Amino acid sequence: MTDATPSADGQTLTVRDDRTGKDYVLPIVDGTIRASDLGKIRVNDDEPGIASYDPGFTNTASTRSAVTFIDGEKGILEYRGYPIEQLAEKSNFLEVAYLLIHGDLPSKEQYDAWVHEITFHTFVHENIKSLMQGFRYDAHPMGMLLSAVGGLSTFYPEARNIQDPEVRHLQIVRMIAKMPTLGAWSFRHAQGKPYVYPDNDLSYAENFLAMLFKMSEPKYEADPRLAKALEVLFILHADHEQNASTNAVRSVGSTQVDPYSAVSAGIAALYGPLHGGANEAVLRMLKRIKTKDNVPAFIEGVKAGNERLMGFGHRVYKNYDPRATIIKKACDDVFEVTGVNPYLEVAQELEKIALEDEYFVKRKLYPNVDFYSGLIYEALQFPPEMFTVMFAIPRTAGWLAQWVELVDDKEQKIARPKQIYTGERGLTFPSSTERWG
Ligand code: CMC
């Protein structure tokens, strides 16, 4: 036996290397072994030790985190210990953002100061506006958003002082405050409409709706039911532990770059159809299916492997996605104002058939957060390209909470995975005559 440093509770894993006959005792801490402990298992001292191979990080913890808890089997999601159902019912997005970033609910004074700070950082430099106006008329709003957020780093060069808590705080406030402005402008751009400046008399959601939809009226007044539904959607999307975009923020953030650059990497990751882009794909799918009667044939196509049922399945949730349940309720509230989305019927039929079908039951495929959110966004008159922007705005709070945790985590290092090299070695570069004759 070698290398026995048992964990505090004495749990260990004994591994025998059949190449050498040696046993290794590896401490188990919080249900994990350290990958670096595997590195001690080697045949010769001058050869690399054993590493784990895990494409897509399906079974690798990259960090210790106290931000968000998920139990995928039981369908539980908690931010800083508070169940998502309670937050969606009793809180609002800015309070949830405070909770995520600071780790605790705010006192009344802290809450008022936080809302005040966010509200008064909603404007962006006029040159950012020029930057956005420089895009083609048909630019995808996510491309515009990720460029604009990356561009912000050049306006706040002090942001690179990431070890200074005050500087960090200011950038967090700025980013949460400015995301709705940038998101709304990317929407107006595609429509050829003038960009609307923030109205700091309004709440976070109301101001966003005003920047999206205001025309010539002196004051835009959002329907309170829509503003409330938007708050709920924002809360549901605020964080989701180590998903692909958060991993991108942490990975880029581990180089100690400024948070604008790290968050723009998160936006890029969110853009993909297997991540935040799924809600856009759901709506395109529903439009293609068109009517309830076409659902059985579509499901047969999915089962035959022709395509995926978008908005179904999740890497972590294998029972149900608690956010999907809350979104279904928000759908009813929004449709009360906007009228029922004609594709709701198709979505409900898909859900009904899929939940009874053995293919989906066996693989534990349930509706995820994106299955119904697209219907709400469409009812709010957003084109599908905007759906992922609606996800990126609230997720910024989660990305920043995770980024702060990373910066303060003494164990974190620059993210630099290993590879298994499969290419050629030691070739001799041929002369041009040898190559081409
Ligand atoms: N439709 C049909 N079959 C599916 C689906 C689906 N949506 N999702 C998974 N499967 C099947 C898959 O073919 C595989 O079957 P088999 O074992 O016979 O090969 C099995 O279920 C396991 O799938 P997987 O791809 O190994 O699972 P994963 O954990 O790697 O993928 C996922 C998770 C979310 C990428 C996947 O379920 C998917 O592509 N869903 C559709 C896209 C989507 O809705 N994404 C939004 C995710 S939630 C919000 C977010 O993260 O942004």
CSV table of C-alpha atoms and ligand atoms in Angstrom, one decimal:
chain,number,residue,atom,x,y,z
A,1,MET,CA,0.0,0.0,0.0
A,2,THR,CA,1.2,3.5,-0.7
A,3,ASP,CA,0.1,7.1,-0.5
A,4,ALA,CA,-2.5,6.7,2.2
A,5,THR,CA,-3.7,10.2,3.3
A,6,PRO,CA,-7.3,9.4,4.3
A,7,SER,CA,-9.8,12.2,4.3
A,8,ALA,CA,-11.1,13.7,7.5
A,9,ASP,CA,-13.9,11.0,7.7
A,10,GLY,CA,-11.4,8.3,6.8
A,11,GLN,CA,-13.0,7.3,3.5
A,12,THR,CA,-10.7,5.9,1.0
A,13,LEU,CA,-10.6,4.1,-2.4
A,14,THR,CA,-8.1,1.3,-2.9
A,15,VAL,CA,-6.9,0.9,-6.5
A,16,ARG,CA,-4.6,-2.0,-7.7
A,17,ASP,CA,-2.4,-1.3,-10.7
A,18,ASP,CA,-2.3,-4.6,-12.4
A,19,ARG,CA,0.8,-3.6,-14.4
A,20,THR,CA,2.9,-3.4,-11.2
A,21,GLY,CA,0.8,-5.2,-8.6
A,22,LYS,CA,0.9,-2.1,-6.4
A,23,ASP,CA,-2.1,-0.9,-4.4
A,24,TYR,CA,-2.8,2.8,-3.9
A,25,VAL,CA,-5.1,4.2,-1.3
A,26,LEU,CA,-6.8,7.4,-2.4
A,27,PRO,CA,-8.8,9.6,-0.1
A,28,ILE,CA,-12.4,10.1,-0.9
A,29,VAL,CA,-13.6,13.6,-0.1
A,30,ASP,CA,-17.2,14.6,-0.8
A,31,GLY,CA,-17.7,11.6,-3.0
A,32,THR,CA,-14.7,12.4,-5.2
A,33,ILE,CA,-11.1,11.4,-5.6
A,34,ARG,CA,-8.5,14.0,-6.7
A,35,ALA,CA,-7.4,13.5,-10.3
A,36,SER,CA,-3.9,14.5,-9.2
A,37,ASP,CA,-3.9,11.5,-6.9
A,38,LEU,CA,-4.4,9.3,-9.9
A,39,GLY,CA,-1.2,10.9,-11.3
A,40,LYS,CA,0.8,9.1,-8.6
A,41,ILE,CA,-0.1,5.7,-10.1
A,42,ARG,CA,2.7,5.1,-12.6
A,43,VAL,CA,4.9,2.2,-13.8
A,44,ASN,CA,8.2,4.2,-13.8
A,45,ASP,CA,9.0,7.5,-12.1
A,46,ASP,CA,10.0,9.1,-15.4
A,47,GLU,CA,6.6,8.3,-17.1
A,48,PRO,CA,3.4,10.2,-16.7
A,49,GLY,CA,0.9,8.8,-14.2
A,50,ILE,CA,-2.7,7.7,-14.8
A,51,ALA,CA,-5.1,10.4,-15.9
A,52,SER,CA,-8.9,10.2,-16.3
A,53,TYR,CA,-10.5,10.7,-19.8
A,54,ASP,CA,-13.8,12.5,-19.6
A,55,PRO,CA,-14.9,14.3,-22.8
A,56,GLY,CA,-17.8,16.6,-22.0
A,57,PHE,CA,-16.9,16.5,-18.3
A,58,THR,CA,-19.7,14.0,-17.6
A,59,ASN,CA,-18.2,12.8,-14.4
A,60,THR,CA,-15.6,15.4,-13.4
A,61,ALA,CA,-16.1,18.1,-10.7
A,62,SER,CA,-14.1,21.2,-11.7
A,63,THR,CA,-14.7,23.2,-8.6
A,64,ARG,CA,-16.2,23.3,-5.1
A,65,SER,CA,-19.2,25.7,-5.2
A,66,ALA,CA,-21.7,27.1,-2.8
A,67,VAL,CA,-23.8,28.9,-5.3
A,68,THR,CA,-26.4,26.5,-6.8
A,69,PHE,CA,-27.5,23.0,-5.8
A,70,ILE,CA,-29.1,20.6,-8.2
A,71,ASP,CA,-30.4,17.1,-7.5
A,72,GLY,CA,-31.2,15.8,-10.9
A,73,GLU,CA,-32.9,12.6,-9.8
A,74,LYS,CA,-35.3,14.4,-7.4
A,75,GLY,CA,-35.8,17.5,-9.6
A,76,ILE,CA,-34.4,19.9,-7.0
A,77,LEU,CA,-32.9,23.3,-7.8
A,78,GLU,CA,-31.7,25.7,-5.1
A,79,TYR,CA,-29.8,29.0,-5.2
A,80,ARG,CA,-27.7,29.5,-2.1
A,81,GLY,CA,-30.0,26.9,-0.4
A,82,TYR,CA,-33.4,28.5,-1.3
A,83,PRO,CA,-35.7,26.3,-3.5
A,84,ILE,CA,-36.4,27.8,-6.9
A,85,GLU,CA,-40.1,27.5,-6.4
A,86,GLN,CA,-40.0,29.8,-3.4
A,87,LEU,CA,-37.7,32.3,-5.1
A,88,ALA,CA,-40.0,32.4,-8.2
A,89,GLU,CA,-43.0,33.0,-6.0
A,90,LYS,CA,-41.7,35.3,-3.3
A,91,SER,CA,-38.7,37.2,-4.7
A,92,ASN,CA,-37.7,39.3,-7.6
A,93,PHE,CA,-34.8,39.1,-10.1
A,94,LEU,CA,-32.6,41.8,-8.5
A,95,GLU,CA,-33.0,40.3,-5.0
A,96,VAL,CA,-32.1,36.8,-6.4
A,97,ALA,CA,-29.1,38.4,-8.2
A,98,TYR,CA,-28.0,39.8,-4.8
A,99,LEU,CA,-28.5,36.4,-3.2
A,100,LEU,CA,-26.4,34.7,-5.9
A,101,ILE,CA,-23.6,37.2,-5.8
A,102,HIS,CA,-23.4,37.9,-2.0
A,103,GLY,CA,-24.4,34.4,-0.7
A,104,ASP,CA,-27.2,35.7,1.5
A,105,LEU,CA,-30.5,37.6,1.2
A,106,PRO,CA,-30.1,41.4,1.6
A,107,SER,CA,-31.3,43.4,4.6
A,108,LYS,CA,-33.7,46.2,3.6
A,109,GLU,CA,-30.9,48.7,3.5
A,110,GLN,CA,-28.7,46.4,1.4
A,111,TYR,CA,-31.5,45.7,-1.0
A,112,ASP,CA,-32.4,49.4,-1.5
A,113,ALA,CA,-28.7,50.2,-2.1
A,114,TRP,CA,-28.3,47.3,-4.5
A,115,VAL,CA,-31.4,48.3,-6.5
A,116,HIS,CA,-30.3,51.9,-6.6
A,117,GLU,CA,-26.8,51.0,-7.8
A,118,ILE,CA,-28.1,48.7,-10.6
A,119,THR,CA,-30.7,51.2,-11.6
A,120,PHE,CA,-28.2,54.0,-12.0
A,121,HIS,CA,-25.7,52.0,-14.1
A,122,THR,CA,-28.1,51.1,-16.9
A,123,PHE,CA,-26.8,53.6,-19.5
A,124,VAL,CA,-23.8,52.7,-21.7
A,125,HIS,CA,-21.2,54.8,-23.3
A,126,GLU,CA,-22.4,56.3,-26.6
A,127,ASN,CA,-19.5,54.6,-28.4
A,128,ILE,CA,-21.0,51.3,-27.4
A,129,LYS,CA,-24.1,52.4,-29.2
A,130,SER,CA,-22.0,53.2,-32.2
A,131,LEU,CA,-20.4,49.8,-32.0
A,132,MET,CA,-23.8,48.1,-32.1
A,133,GLN,CA,-25.1,50.3,-34.8
A,134,GLY,CA,-22.1,49.2,-37.0
A,135,PHE,CA,-23.6,45.7,-37.3
A,136,ARG,CA,-25.4,44.5,-40.4
A,137,TYR,CA,-29.1,45.0,-40.4
A,138,ASP,CA,-29.7,41.3,-40.0
A,139,ALA,CA,-27.0,40.6,-37.3
A,140,HIS,CA,-28.0,37.9,-34.8
A,141,PRO,CA,-28.7,39.6,-31.5
A,142,MET,CA,-26.5,37.1,-29.6
A,143,GLY,CA,-23.5,38.0,-31.8
A,144,MET,CA,-24.2,41.6,-31.1
A,145,LEU,CA,-24.5,41.0,-27.4
A,146,LEU,CA,-21.3,39.0,-27.0
A,147,SER,CA,-19.4,41.6,-28.9
A,148,ALA,CA,-20.8,44.5,-26.9
A,149,VAL,CA,-20.1,42.9,-23.6
A,150,GLY,CA,-16.6,42.1,-24.7
A,151,GLY,CA,-16.3,45.6,-25.9
A,152,LEU,CA,-17.2,47.0,-22.4
A,153,SER,CA,-13.9,45.8,-21.1
A,154,THR,CA,-12.2,48.5,-23.2
A,155,PHE,CA,-14.3,51.2,-21.6
A,156,TYR,CA,-13.5,50.0,-18.0
A,157,PRO,CA,-9.8,49.1,-18.1
A,158,GLU,CA,-9.7,49.1,-14.3
A,159,ALA,CA,-11.8,46.0,-14.5
A,160,ARG,CA,-8.6,44.0,-14.9
A,161,ASN,CA,-7.8,44.6,-11.2
A,162,ILE,CA,-9.8,41.5,-10.3
A,163,GLN,CA,-8.3,41.1,-6.8
A,164,ASP,CA,-9.7,44.4,-5.7
A,165,PRO,CA,-13.2,43.7,-4.2
A,166,GLU,CA,-14.5,47.3,-4.8
A,167,VAL,CA,-13.4,47.2,-8.5
A,168,ARG,CA,-15.0,43.8,-8.8
A,169,HIS,CA,-18.3,45.0,-7.2
A,170,LEU,CA,-18.5,47.9,-9.6
A,171,GLN,CA,-18.1,45.7,-12.7
A,172,ILE,CA,-20.7,43.3,-11.4
A,173,VAL,CA,-23.2,46.2,-10.9
A,174,ARG,CA,-22.4,47.6,-14.3
A,175,MET,CA,-22.8,44.3,-16.1
A,176,ILE,CA,-26.1,43.3,-14.5
A,177,ALA,CA,-27.4,46.9,-15.1
A,178,LYS,CA,-26.3,47.1,-18.7
A,179,MET,CA,-27.3,43.7,-20.0
A,180,PRO,CA,-31.0,44.7,-20.6
A,181,THR,CA,-29.9,47.8,-22.4
A,182,LEU,CA,-27.6,45.9,-24.7
A,183,GLY,CA,-30.1,43.1,-25.1
A,184,ALA,CA,-32.9,45.5,-26.0
A,185,TRP,CA,-30.7,47.4,-28.4
A,186,SER,CA,-29.8,44.2,-30.3
A,187,PHE,CA,-33.5,43.6,-30.7
A,188,ARG,CA,-34.3,47.1,-31.9
A,189,HIS,CA,-31.4,47.0,-34.3
A,190,ALA,CA,-32.9,44.1,-36.3
A,191,GLN,CA,-36.1,46.0,-36.6
A,192,GLY,CA,-34.5,49.2,-37.8
A,193,LYS,CA,-36.0,51.0,-34.8
A,194,PRO,CA,-34.3,53.7,-32.8
A,195,TYR,CA,-32.5,52.5,-29.7
A,196,VAL,CA,-34.5,53.5,-26.5
A,197,TYR,CA,-32.5,54.8,-23.6
A,198,PRO,CA,-33.1,53.3,-20.1
A,199,ASP,CA,-35.8,54.8,-17.9
A,200,ASN,CA,-34.5,54.6,-14.3
A,201,ASP,CA,-37.9,55.3,-12.8
A,202,LEU,CA,-38.9,51.7,-13.8
A,203,SER,CA,-38.1,48.3,-12.3
A,204,TYR,CA,-35.6,46.0,-13.9
A,205,ALA,CA,-38.2,44.1,-15.9
A,206,GLU,CA,-40.3,47.1,-16.7
A,207,ASN,CA,-37.3,49.1,-18.0
A,208,PHE,CA,-36.3,46.2,-20.2
A,209,LEU,CA,-39.8,46.0,-21.7
A,210,ALA,CA,-39.8,49.7,-22.2
A,211,MET,CA,-36.4,49.6,-24.1
A,212,LEU,CA,-37.8,46.8,-26.2
A,213,PHE,CA,-41.2,48.2,-27.1
A,214,LYS,CA,-41.4,51.9,-26.5
A,215,MET,CA,-42.2,54.0,-29.6
A,216,SER,CA,-43.5,57.6,-29.4
A,217,GLU,CA,-45.4,57.5,-26.1
A,218,PRO,CA,-43.7,59.7,-23.5
A,219,LYS,CA,-43.8,56.9,-20.8
A,220,TYR,CA,-44.0,53.2,-21.6
A,221,GLU,CA,-46.2,51.3,-19.1
A,222,ALA,CA,-45.7,47.6,-19.2
A,223,ASP,CA,-48.6,45.3,-18.3
A,224,PRO,CA,-47.8,44.3,-14.7
A,225,ARG,CA,-48.6,40.7,-15.5
A,226,LEU,CA,-46.0,40.7,-18.2
A,227,ALA,CA,-43.4,42.4,-16.0
A,228,LYS,CA,-44.1,39.8,-13.3
A,229,ALA,CA,-43.8,36.9,-15.8
A,230,LEU,CA,-40.5,38.3,-17.0
A,231,GLU,CA,-39.2,38.5,-13.4
A,232,VAL,CA,-40.1,34.9,-12.9
A,233,LEU,CA,-38.4,33.8,-16.2
A,234,PHE,CA,-35.3,35.8,-15.2
A,235,ILE,CA,-35.2,34.1,-11.7
A,236,LEU,CA,-35.5,30.7,-13.3
A,237,HIS,CA,-32.6,31.4,-15.7
A,238,ALA,CA,-30.3,33.1,-13.2
A,239,ASP,CA,-28.0,30.2,-12.5
A,240,HIS,CA,-27.6,26.5,-13.1
A,241,GLU,CA,-24.3,25.4,-11.5
A,242,GLN,CA,-21.5,24.1,-13.8
A,243,ASN,CA,-23.3,24.2,-17.2
A,244,ALA,CA,-21.5,24.8,-20.5
A,245,SER,CA,-21.6,28.6,-20.4
A,246,THR,CA,-20.7,28.9,-16.7
A,247,ASN,CA,-17.8,26.5,-17.4
A,248,ALA,CA,-16.7,28.8,-20.2
A,249,VAL,CA,-16.8,31.8,-17.9
A,250,ARG,CA,-14.8,30.0,-15.2
A,251,SER,CA,-12.4,28.6,-17.8
A,252,VAL,CA,-11.7,32.0,-19.4
A,253,GLY,CA,-11.8,33.7,-15.9
A,254,SER,CA,-9.2,31.3,-14.7
A,255,THR,CA,-6.7,33.2,-16.8
A,256,GLN,CA,-7.4,36.2,-14.6
A,257,VAL,CA,-8.8,38.2,-17.5
A,258,ASP,CA,-11.4,41.0,-16.7
A,259,PRO,CA,-15.0,39.9,-16.1
A,260,TYR,CA,-16.4,41.4,-19.3
A,261,SER,CA,-14.2,39.2,-21.4
A,262,ALA,CA,-15.0,36.2,-19.2
A,263,VAL,CA,-18.8,36.8,-19.5
A,264,SER,CA,-18.6,37.3,-23.2
A,265,ALA,CA,-17.1,33.8,-23.4
A,266,GLY,CA,-20.2,32.6,-21.4
A,267,ILE,CA,-22.5,34.4,-23.9
A,268,ALA,CA,-20.7,32.6,-26.8
A,269,ALA,CA,-21.2,29.2,-25.1
A,270,LEU,CA,-24.9,30.0,-24.4
A,271,TYR,CA,-25.4,30.8,-28.1
A,272,GLY,CA,-25.1,27.1,-29.1
A,273,PRO,CA,-28.3,25.1,-29.9
A,274,LEU,CA,-27.6,22.4,-27.3
A,275,HIS,CA,-27.5,25.0,-24.6
A,276,GLY,CA,-29.4,28.3,-24.5
A,277,GLY,CA,-30.1,28.1,-28.2
A,278,ALA,CA,-32.5,25.2,-27.6
A,279,ASN,CA,-35.6,27.5,-26.9
A,280,GLU,CA,-35.1,29.0,-30.4
A,281,ALA,CA,-34.9,25.4,-31.8
A,282,VAL,CA,-38.1,24.4,-29.9
A,283,LEU,CA,-40.2,27.1,-31.5
A,284,ARG,CA,-38.8,26.3,-35.0
A,285,MET,CA,-39.7,22.7,-34.3
A,286,LEU,CA,-43.3,23.5,-33.2
A,287,LYS,CA,-43.8,25.7,-36.3
A,288,ARG,CA,-42.7,22.8,-38.5
A,289,ILE,CA,-45.0,20.3,-36.8
A,290,LYS,CA,-47.8,22.9,-37.2
A,291,THR,CA,-50.8,21.0,-35.9
A,292,LYS,CA,-51.7,18.6,-33.2
A,293,ASP,CA,-52.5,15.9,-35.7
A,294,ASN,CA,-48.9,15.9,-37.0
A,295,VAL,CA,-47.5,15.1,-33.6
A,296,PRO,CA,-47.6,11.3,-33.7
A,297,ALA,CA,-45.7,11.1,-37.0
A,298,PHE,CA,-43.1,13.6,-35.6
A,299,ILE,CA,-42.6,11.5,-32.5
A,300,GLU,CA,-42.1,8.4,-34.6
A,301,GLY,CA,-39.4,10.3,-36.5
A,302,VAL,CA,-37.7,11.2,-33.3
A,303,LYS,CA,-37.8,7.6,-32.1
A,304,ALA,CA,-36.3,6.5,-35.5
A,305,GLY,CA,-33.4,8.8,-34.7
A,306,ASN,CA,-34.2,11.3,-37.5
A,307,GLU,CA,-34.0,14.2,-35.1
A,308,ARG,CA,-34.3,15.2,-31.4
A,309,LEU,CA,-37.4,16.4,-29.6
A,310,MET,CA,-36.0,19.8,-28.7
A,311,GLY,CA,-36.8,21.1,-25.2
A,312,PHE,CA,-36.7,17.5,-23.9
A,313,GLY,CA,-33.9,15.8,-22.0
A,314,HIS,CA,-31.2,17.2,-19.7
A,315,ARG,CA,-27.8,16.1,-18.7
A,316,VAL,CA,-28.7,16.5,-15.0
A,317,TYR,CA,-32.5,16.3,-14.6
A,318,LYS,CA,-33.6,12.7,-15.0
A,319,ASN,CA,-37.0,13.1,-13.3
A,320,TYR,CA,-38.3,16.5,-14.2
A,321,ASP,CA,-36.9,20.0,-14.6
A,322,PRO,CA,-38.4,22.1,-11.8
A,323,ARG,CA,-38.1,25.2,-13.9
A,324,ALA,CA,-40.3,23.7,-16.6
A,325,THR,CA,-43.1,23.3,-14.1
A,326,ILE,CA,-42.9,27.0,-13.0
A,327,ILE,CA,-42.7,28.1,-16.7
A,328,LYS,CA,-45.9,26.3,-17.5
A,329,LYS,CA,-47.7,28.4,-14.9
A,330,ALA,CA,-46.0,31.6,-16.3
A,331,CYS,CA,-47.4,30.6,-19.7
A,332,ASP,CA,-50.9,30.9,-18.4
A,333,ASP,CA,-50.3,34.3,-17.0
A,334,VAL,CA,-48.7,35.7,-20.2
A,335,PHE,CA,-51.4,34.2,-22.4
A,336,GLU,CA,-54.0,35.9,-20.3
A,337,VAL,CA,-52.6,39.2,-21.6
A,338,THR,CA,-51.4,38.2,-25.1
A,339,GLY,CA,-53.9,35.6,-26.1
A,340,VAL,CA,-53.0,31.9,-26.3
A,341,ASN,CA,-50.0,31.0,-28.5
A,342,PRO,CA,-51.4,28.8,-31.3
A,343,TYR,CA,-48.4,26.4,-30.8
A,344,LEU,CA,-49.3,25.7,-27.2
A,345,GLU,CA,-51.7,23.0,-28.3
A,346,VAL,CA,-48.9,21.3,-30.3
A,347,ALA,CA,-46.5,21.6,-27.4
A,348,GLN,CA,-49.0,20.1,-25.0
A,349,GLU,CA,-49.7,17.2,-27.3
A,350,LEU,CA,-46.0,16.5,-27.8
A,351,GLU,CA,-45.5,16.5,-24.0
A,352,LYS,CA,-48.5,14.2,-23.4
A,353,ILE,CA,-47.5,11.6,-26.0
A,354,ALA,CA,-43.8,11.8,-25.1
A,355,LEU,CA,-44.4,11.3,-21.4
A,356,GLU,CA,-46.4,8.1,-22.1
A,357,ASP,CA,-44.0,6.7,-24.7
A,358,GLU,CA,-41.6,4.0,-23.7
A,359,TYR,CA,-38.7,5.6,-25.7
A,360,PHE,CA,-38.8,8.8,-23.6
A,361,VAL,CA,-39.7,7.1,-20.3
A,362,LYS,CA,-36.8,4.6,-20.6
A,363,ARG,CA,-34.3,7.4,-21.3
A,364,LYS,CA,-35.8,9.6,-18.6
A,365,LEU,CA,-36.5,12.4,-21.1
A,366,TYR,CA,-38.8,15.2,-19.7
A,367,PRO,CA,-39.5,18.7,-20.8
A,368,ASN,CA,-36.7,21.1,-19.8
A,369,VAL,CA,-36.8,24.9,-19.2
A,370,ASP,CA,-36.6,25.6,-22.9
A,371,PHE,CA,-39.8,23.6,-23.9
A,372,TYR,CA,-42.3,26.3,-22.9
A,373,SER,CA,-40.1,29.4,-22.6
A,374,GLY,CA,-40.1,29.9,-26.4
A,375,LEU,CA,-43.9,30.0,-26.4
A,376,ILE,CA,-43.9,32.8,-23.9
A,377,TYR,CA,-41.2,34.8,-25.7
A,378,GLU,CA,-43.1,34.4,-29.0
A,379,ALA,CA,-46.3,35.6,-27.3
A,380,LEU,CA,-44.3,38.7,-26.2
A,381,GLN,CA,-43.5,39.3,-29.9
A,382,PHE,CA,-39.9,38.3,-29.8
A,383,PRO,CA,-38.4,36.7,-32.9
A,384,PRO,CA,-36.7,33.3,-32.2
A,385,GLU,CA,-33.2,34.9,-32.5
A,386,MET,CA,-34.0,36.9,-29.3
A,387,PHE,CA,-34.8,33.9,-27.1
A,388,THR,CA,-31.2,33.2,-26.1
A,389,VAL,CA,-30.7,36.9,-25.3
A,390,MET,CA,-33.6,36.5,-22.9
A,391,PHE,CA,-31.6,33.7,-21.2
A,392,ALA,CA,-28.2,35.6,-21.3
A,393,ILE,CA,-29.5,38.7,-19.4
A,394,PRO,CA,-30.4,36.9,-16.2
A,395,ARG,CA,-27.7,34.3,-16.4
A,396,THR,CA,-25.2,37.1,-16.1
A,397,ALA,CA,-25.9,37.2,-12.4
A,398,GLY,CA,-25.1,33.5,-12.1
A,399,TRP,CA,-22.0,33.8,-14.2
A,400,LEU,CA,-20.7,36.7,-12.1
A,401,ALA,CA,-21.5,34.8,-8.8
A,402,GLN,CA,-19.5,31.9,-10.1
A,403,TRP,CA,-16.7,34.1,-11.3
A,404,VAL,CA,-16.4,35.8,-7.9
A,405,GLU,CA,-16.2,32.4,-6.3
A,406,LEU,CA,-13.5,31.4,-8.7
A,407,VAL,CA,-11.4,34.5,-8.1
A,408,ASP,CA,-11.6,34.0,-4.3
A,409,ASP,CA,-10.9,30.2,-4.5
A,410,LYS,CA,-7.3,29.6,-3.6
A,411,GLU,CA,-7.4,26.1,-5.0
A,412,GLN,CA,-8.2,27.3,-8.6
A,413,LYS,CA,-5.6,27.4,-11.2
A,414,ILE,CA,-5.6,28.3,-14.9
A,415,ALA,CA,-8.0,25.8,-16.6
A,416,ARG,CA,-5.8,23.6,-18.7
A,417,PRO,CA,-7.0,20.0,-19.4
A,418,LYS,CA,-4.8,17.1,-20.5
A,419,GLN,CA,-5.2,15.4,-23.8
A,420,ILE,CA,-4.5,11.9,-25.1
A,421,TYR,CA,-2.3,12.6,-28.1
A,422,THR,CA,-3.3,10.5,-31.1
A,423,GLY,CA,-1.2,12.0,-33.9
A,424,GLU,CA,2.2,11.4,-35.5
A,425,ARG,CA,5.5,12.0,-33.8
A,426,GLY,CA,9.0,13.0,-34.8
A,427,LEU,CA,8.4,13.3,-38.6
A,428,THR,CA,11.1,14.8,-40.8
A,429,PHE,CA,9.9,17.9,-42.7
A,430,PRO,CA,10.4,17.0,-46.5
A,431,SER,CA,11.8,19.4,-49.0
A,432,SER,CA,9.5,20.9,-51.6
A,433,THR,CA,10.9,18.5,-54.3
A,434,GLU,CA,10.2,15.5,-52.1
A,435,ARG,CA,6.6,16.7,-51.5
A,436,TRP,CA,5.6,18.0,-54.9
A,437,GLY,CA,8.2,16.5,-57.2
B,1,CMC,N1,-34.9,13.7,-28.2
B,1,CMC,C1,-34.8,12.4,-28.5
B,1,CMC,N2,-33.9,11.6,-27.9
B,1,CMC,C2,-33.1,12.2,-27.0
B,1,CMC,C3,-33.2,13.5,-26.6
B,1,CMC,C4,-34.2,14.3,-27.2
B,1,CMC,N3,-34.3,15.6,-26.9
B,1,CMC,N4,-32.3,13.8,-25.6
B,1,CMC,C5,-31.6,12.7,-25.4
B,1,CMC,N5,-32.1,11.7,-26.2
B,1,CMC,C6,-31.7,10.3,-26.2
B,1,CMC,C7,-30.3,10.1,-27.0
B,1,CMC,O1,-30.5,9.9,-28.3
B,1,CMC,C8,-29.8,9.0,-26.2
B,1,CMC,O2,-30.4,7.8,-26.7
B,1,CMC,P1,-29.6,6.4,-26.8
B,1,CMC,O3,-29.2,6.1,-25.4
B,1,CMC,O4,-30.5,5.5,-27.5
B,1,CMC,O5,-28.4,6.8,-27.7
B,1,CMC,C9,-30.2,9.2,-24.8
B,1,CMC,O6,-31.4,9.9,-24.9
B,1,CMC,C10,-29.2,10.0,-23.9
B,1,CMC,O7,-28.9,11.2,-24.6
B,1,CMC,P2,-27.5,12.0,-24.5
B,1,CMC,O8,-27.3,12.8,-25.7
B,1,CMC,O9,-26.4,11.0,-24.2
B,1,CMC,O10,-27.7,12.9,-23.2
B,1,CMC,P3,-26.9,14.1,-22.8
B,1,CMC,O11,-27.0,14.2,-21.3
B,1,CMC,O12,-25.5,14.1,-23.4
B,1,CMC,O13,-27.7,15.4,-23.5
B,1,CMC,C11,-29.1,17.2,-23.9
B,1,CMC,C12,-28.5,16.3,-22.8
B,1,CMC,C13,-29.9,18.3,-23.2
B,1,CMC,C14,-28.0,17.8,-24.8
B,1,CMC,C15,-30.0,16.3,-24.8
B,1,CMC,O14,-31.1,15.8,-24.0
B,1,CMC,C16,-30.6,17.1,-26.0
B,1,CMC,O15,-30.0,17.2,-27.0
B,1,CMC,N6,-31.8,17.7,-25.8
B,1,CMC,C17,-32.4,18.6,-26.8
B,1,CMC,C18,-31.8,19.9,-26.7
B,1,CMC,C19,-32.3,20.7,-25.5
B,1,CMC,O16,-33.5,20.8,-25.3
B,1,CMC,N7,-31.4,21.4,-24.8
B,1,CMC,C20,-31.7,22.3,-23.7
B,1,CMC,C21,-31.1,21.8,-22.4
B,1,CMC,S1,-31.7,22.6,-21.0
B,1,CMC,C22,-31.2,24.2,-21.1
B,1,CMC,C23,-29.8,24.5,-21.3
B,1,CMC,O17,-28.9,23.7,-20.8
B,1,CMC,O18,-29.4,25.5,-21.9
